[in-house]
Amino acid sequence: MNKPKIINTNQAFSLVELSIVIIIISFISAVTFVASELRRGAAIRIVAVEIEDINIALTNFYETTNGVAGDFNKAAQFWQNDCTARGIECNGNGNNIIEAYSESHLAWYHLYLGNFYLGNFSGTGDGDEKTQTANINVAKAAITDAQYAIIHYHWPEFPDEHMIILAGKTVGDIGKNAIIDPNTAFSLDEKIDDGKPGSGNVYGRNGYKDNWYSSNCVIDGDGNKVTNSENKNPTWEYNMNISSNECILGFKFNSGIAYNPTR
């Protein structure tokens, strides 16, 4: 006589529990992903506002003083007490170009002294004559570990133009470290400009990661990596198949500022 099969109720219950745990984990993962996307979207919107605020500050400074923040050669006359207290040379050379490196530091200090931009910037390099660090001599960005530089760019990474650079801190230089992934770079570019890294008023470039050749932010129409250059090319694209931080961005000054000399 066959004995009736005994069902292990403990095992059955364990399978039910496991199913519930899987459902809960899937739900948490979905919520985490949505939350992450919401944070990313919020950061993109805030950065767009920050760029506009910096542009407004630069424009107002120019229209008020008839000089370029950082390059302004009468700053020591306008803010003598502040400059003397800091013990720094507040004047730029007045050639309408924000030079690396001292004038790039002074740009933020001039905006602060004139009450055009909130912050307390040192006006000098952080620890050396070149390094820029968020909340010390440059402004912090809403994106994690990102900061802004104001400079007339004349190295091979960007065109020879005045720009606001969004990147990560680079010891011994203005910020150039790769700080955002290509998808975020595209979203920012598209929100502010045309979504193309090689044209318009927003330029996307490979950020610095130990060297200039290890990051892969920009590709051509055939999917080949584009090496940083001063060139403008509307066929370039952001390499949106990569989720790691590969990019930096350059934002041209608003056209309302009537200066953009080339060297």
Short mmCIF file of C-alpha atoms in Angstrom, two decimals:
data_model
loop_
_atom_site.label_atom_id
_atom_site.label_comp_id
_atom_site.label_asym_id
_atom_site.label_seq_id
_atom_site.Cartn_x
_atom_site.Cartn_y
_atom_site.Cartn_z
CA MET A 1 0.00 0.00 0.00
CA ASN A 2 1.45 3.34 -1.07
CA LYS A 3 1.88 5.89 1.66
CA PRO A 4 0.35 9.33 0.98
CA LYS A 5 2.93 11.92 -0.13
CA ILE A 6 3.67 14.36 2.63
CA ILE A 7 4.08 17.97 1.57
CA ASN A 8 6.80 19.88 3.36
CA THR A 9 4.85 22.94 4.40
CA ASN A 10 8.00 24.63 5.70
CA GLN A 11 9.58 24.38 2.24
CA ALA A 12 6.41 25.63 0.55
CA PHE A 13 6.28 28.57 2.91
CA SER A 14 9.94 29.33 2.22
CA LEU A 15 9.22 29.55 -1.51
CA VAL A 16 6.40 31.97 -0.85
CA GLU A 17 8.67 34.03 1.33
CA LEU A 18 11.33 33.99 -1.36
CA SER A 19 8.81 35.18 -3.95
CA ILE A 20 7.78 38.03 -1.67
CA VAL A 21 11.39 39.00 -1.05
CA ILE A 22 12.07 39.05 -4.81
CA ILE A 23 9.02 41.24 -5.35
CA ILE A 24 10.12 43.61 -2.59
CA ILE A 25 13.69 43.78 -3.96
CA SER A 26 12.36 44.48 -7.47
CA PHE A 27 10.13 47.21 -6.09
CA ILE A 28 12.97 48.79 -4.13
CA SER A 29 15.24 48.64 -7.18
CA ALA A 30 12.59 50.32 -9.31
CA VAL A 31 12.03 53.02 -6.68
CA THR A 32 15.78 53.53 -6.34
CA PHE A 33 16.15 53.89 -10.11
CA VAL A 34 13.29 56.37 -10.29
CA ALA A 35 14.73 58.33 -7.36
CA SER A 36 18.14 58.37 -9.04
CA GLU A 37 16.62 59.64 -12.28
CA LEU A 38 14.69 62.30 -10.39
CA ARG A 39 17.88 63.46 -8.68
CA ARG A 40 19.71 63.53 -12.01
CA GLY A 41 16.89 65.50 -13.62
CA ALA A 42 16.84 67.95 -10.73
CA ALA A 43 20.62 68.42 -10.91
CA ILE A 44 20.39 69.10 -14.66
CA ARG A 45 17.70 71.73 -14.12
CA ILE A 46 19.70 73.37 -11.33
CA VAL A 47 22.90 73.43 -13.41
CA ALA A 48 21.00 75.10 -16.26
CA VAL A 49 19.91 77.79 -13.79
CA GLU A 50 23.43 78.11 -12.38
CA ILE A 51 24.88 78.65 -15.87
CA GLU A 52 22.29 81.32 -16.55
CA ASP A 53 23.04 83.01 -13.21
CA ILE A 54 26.77 83.09 -13.98
CA ASN A 55 26.08 84.50 -17.44
CA ILE A 56 23.84 87.19 -15.95
CA ALA A 57 26.53 88.07 -13.40
CA LEU A 58 29.18 88.36 -16.11
CA THR A 59 26.89 90.48 -18.29
CA ASN A 60 25.91 92.79 -15.43
CA PHE A 61 29.55 93.22 -14.42
CA TYR A 62 30.48 94.14 -17.97
CA GLU A 63 27.60 96.59 -18.40
CA THR A 64 28.26 98.21 -15.01
CA THR A 65 32.05 98.54 -15.10
CA ASN A 66 32.73 98.40 -18.85
CA GLY A 67 35.27 95.74 -17.99
CA VAL A 68 35.54 91.96 -18.02
CA ALA A 69 35.39 90.17 -14.67
CA GLY A 70 38.86 88.81 -13.93
CA ASP A 71 40.46 90.98 -16.61
CA PHE A 72 39.19 94.28 -15.12
CA ASN A 73 42.19 96.56 -14.62
CA LYS A 74 40.55 99.04 -12.21
CA ALA A 75 39.46 96.58 -9.53
CA ALA A 76 42.01 97.85 -7.00
CA GLN A 77 40.49 101.34 -7.34
CA PHE A 78 36.90 100.12 -6.96
CA TRP A 79 37.59 97.76 -4.03
CA GLN A 80 40.86 99.03 -2.55
CA ASN A 81 40.12 97.99 1.04
CA ASP A 82 39.16 94.45 0.07
CA CYS A 83 42.19 93.99 -2.13
CA THR A 84 44.54 95.40 0.50
CA ALA A 85 43.01 93.20 3.21
CA ARG A 86 43.49 90.10 1.08
CA GLY A 87 46.98 91.16 0.10
CA ILE A 88 46.45 90.27 -3.56
CA GLU A 89 46.80 92.10 -6.83
CA CYS A 90 43.16 92.60 -7.79
CA ASN A 91 43.72 94.02 -11.26
CA GLY A 92 43.65 92.13 -14.51
CA ASN A 93 45.56 93.43 -17.51
CA GLY A 94 42.56 94.97 -19.29
CA ASN A 95 42.96 93.24 -22.68
CA ASN A 96 39.38 91.84 -22.64
CA ILE A 97 40.61 88.24 -22.28
CA ILE A 98 40.25 86.24 -19.07
CA GLU A 99 43.69 84.67 -18.94
CA ALA A 100 44.84 81.54 -17.18
CA TYR A 101 45.52 81.47 -14.40
CA SER A 102 45.37 84.55 -12.22
CA GLU A 103 42.53 86.24 -14.12
CA SER A 104 40.47 83.06 -14.04
CA HIS A 105 40.71 83.16 -10.23
CA LEU A 106 40.05 86.90 -10.13
CA ALA A 107 36.89 86.54 -12.25
CA TRP A 108 35.02 85.01 -9.31
CA TYR A 109 36.52 87.48 -6.84
CA HIS A 110 35.50 90.45 -8.99
CA LEU A 111 31.93 89.13 -9.30
CA TYR A 112 31.83 88.70 -5.53
CA LEU A 113 33.30 92.14 -4.76
CA GLY A 114 30.76 93.82 -7.02
CA ASN A 115 27.86 91.84 -5.48
CA PHE A 116 27.09 90.27 -8.82
CA TYR A 117 27.45 86.68 -7.59
CA LEU A 118 27.06 85.18 -4.13
CA GLY A 119 30.08 83.48 -2.61
CA ASN A 120 33.31 84.18 -0.80
CA PHE A 121 36.11 83.52 -3.28
CA SER A 122 39.79 83.97 -2.49
CA GLY A 123 40.87 85.50 -5.81
CA THR A 124 44.02 83.34 -5.87
CA GLY A 125 45.00 79.74 -6.56
CA ASP A 126 44.23 77.12 -3.92
CA GLY A 127 47.61 76.01 -2.57
CA ASP A 128 49.41 76.97 -5.78
CA GLU A 129 48.96 79.55 -8.51
CA LYS A 130 46.81 77.30 -10.72
CA THR A 131 44.51 75.02 -8.71
CA GLN A 132 40.83 75.85 -8.48
CA THR A 133 38.63 74.32 -5.78
CA ALA A 134 34.88 74.66 -5.28
CA ASN A 135 33.82 77.07 -2.53
CA ILE A 136 37.39 78.32 -2.13
CA ASN A 137 38.16 80.21 -5.33
CA VAL A 138 35.42 79.02 -7.74
CA ALA A 139 31.72 78.18 -7.52
CA LYS A 140 30.43 74.71 -6.75
CA ALA A 141 27.99 73.07 -9.19
CA ALA A 142 24.82 71.15 -8.30
CA ILE A 143 26.28 67.95 -9.77
CA THR A 144 28.31 65.93 -7.25
CA ASP A 145 32.00 66.98 -7.12
CA ALA A 146 31.55 69.38 -10.06
CA GLN A 147 32.69 73.00 -10.16
CA TYR A 148 32.83 75.93 -12.56
CA ALA A 149 35.71 77.79 -14.17
CA ILE A 150 35.48 81.11 -16.03
CA ILE A 151 38.15 81.51 -18.66
CA HIS A 152 39.00 82.42 -22.24
CA TYR A 153 39.90 78.91 -23.37
CA HIS A 154 43.00 78.59 -25.51
CA TRP A 155 44.07 74.97 -25.10
CA PRO A 156 43.20 72.21 -27.58
CA GLU A 157 40.21 70.87 -25.64
CA PHE A 158 37.81 73.69 -26.57
CA PRO A 159 37.51 76.47 -29.17
CA ASP A 160 39.36 79.71 -28.52
CA GLU A 161 36.45 81.46 -26.80
CA HIS A 162 35.27 82.73 -23.44
CA MET A 163 33.57 79.89 -21.62
CA ILE A 164 32.16 78.64 -18.35
CA ILE A 165 33.66 75.18 -17.82
CA LEU A 166 31.78 72.48 -15.89
CA ALA A 167 34.24 69.83 -14.70
CA GLY A 168 35.86 68.26 -11.65
CA LYS A 169 38.76 69.56 -9.59
CA THR A 170 42.21 69.06 -11.11
CA VAL A 171 45.16 69.67 -8.80
CA GLY A 172 47.60 72.05 -10.48
CA ASP A 173 45.08 73.40 -13.00
CA ILE A 174 41.59 74.76 -13.51
CA GLY A 175 38.99 71.99 -13.24
CA LYS A 176 39.25 69.55 -16.15
CA ASN A 177 38.51 66.15 -14.60
CA ALA A 178 35.73 64.07 -16.19
CA ILE A 179 32.69 64.66 -14.00
CA ILE A 180 29.51 63.65 -15.84
CA ASP A 181 28.40 60.72 -17.98
CA PRO A 182 27.54 61.25 -21.69
CA ASN A 183 23.79 60.89 -21.10
CA THR A 184 23.82 63.68 -18.53
CA ALA A 185 26.04 65.78 -20.79
CA PHE A 186 23.59 65.31 -23.65
CA SER A 187 20.61 66.20 -21.45
CA LEU A 188 22.30 69.39 -20.28
CA ASP A 189 23.39 70.32 -23.80
CA GLU A 190 19.90 69.66 -25.15
CA LYS A 191 18.23 71.65 -22.38
CA ILE A 192 20.42 74.69 -22.93
CA ASP A 193 21.41 74.35 -26.59
CA ASP A 194 21.28 71.86 -29.49
CA GLY A 195 22.32 68.58 -27.84
CA LYS A 196 25.45 68.34 -30.01
CA PRO A 197 28.94 68.37 -28.44
CA GLY A 198 30.62 69.96 -31.45
CA SER A 199 28.37 72.93 -32.24
CA GLY A 200 26.17 75.65 -30.81
CA ASN A 201 26.79 77.40 -27.49
CA VAL A 202 27.55 74.26 -25.44
CA TYR A 203 30.56 72.08 -26.20
CA GLY A 204 31.05 68.54 -24.90
CA ARG A 205 34.56 67.17 -24.56
CA ASN A 206 36.42 64.20 -23.11
CA GLY A 207 37.34 64.95 -19.51
CA TYR A 208 40.71 64.34 -17.90
CA LYS A 209 41.11 60.85 -16.32
CA ASP A 210 44.80 60.32 -15.49
CA ASN A 211 45.40 61.58 -19.04
CA TRP A 212 43.42 63.12 -21.89
CA TYR A 213 43.10 59.89 -23.85
CA SER A 214 41.39 57.47 -21.46
CA SER A 215 37.92 59.05 -21.46
CA ASN A 216 35.38 58.54 -24.23
CA CYS A 217 32.66 61.19 -24.19
CA VAL A 218 32.40 62.19 -27.84
CA ILE A 219 32.08 60.03 -30.98
CA ASP A 220 31.68 60.75 -34.68
CA GLY A 221 28.78 59.65 -36.86
CA ASP A 222 30.39 56.23 -37.34
CA GLY A 223 30.78 55.62 -33.60
CA ASN A 224 34.52 56.31 -33.51
CA LYS A 225 36.01 58.15 -30.55
CA VAL A 226 36.68 61.83 -31.19
CA THR A 227 39.91 63.25 -29.77
CA ASN A 228 39.60 66.64 -28.07
CA SER A 229 40.30 69.58 -30.33
CA GLU A 230 39.34 73.19 -30.96
CA ASN A 231 37.30 72.10 -33.96
CA LYS A 232 33.54 72.58 -34.25
CA ASN A 233 31.68 69.72 -35.90
CA PRO A 234 27.88 69.35 -35.84
CA THR A 235 28.13 65.63 -36.73
CA TRP A 236 29.76 64.71 -33.41
CA GLU A 237 27.61 62.94 -30.83
CA TYR A 238 27.73 62.06 -27.16
CA ASN A 239 28.72 58.43 -26.60
CA MET A 240 25.51 57.53 -24.78
CA ASN A 241 26.33 53.82 -24.58
CA ILE A 242 28.65 54.61 -21.65
CA SER A 243 27.31 55.25 -18.14
CA SER A 244 30.59 56.24 -16.44
CA ASN A 245 31.83 59.81 -16.01
CA GLU A 246 33.65 60.68 -19.23
CA CYS A 247 32.69 64.28 -20.02
CA ILE A 248 33.23 67.93 -19.27
CA LEU A 249 31.21 70.79 -20.75
CA GLY A 250 32.03 74.29 -21.96
CA PHE A 251 29.29 76.94 -22.09
CA LYS A 252 29.93 79.97 -24.26
CA PHE A 253 29.25 83.32 -22.65
CA ASN A 254 25.86 84.80 -23.57
CA SER A 255 25.88 86.81 -26.78
CA GLY A 256 24.79 89.85 -24.76
CA ILE A 257 28.39 90.23 -23.61
CA ALA A 258 30.08 92.26 -26.29
CA TYR A 259 33.50 90.70 -26.14
CA ASN A 260 34.94 87.46 -27.44
CA PRO A 261 38.35 88.17 -28.93
CA THR A 262 40.45 85.36 -30.40
CA ARG A 263 44.17 85.06 -30.01
#
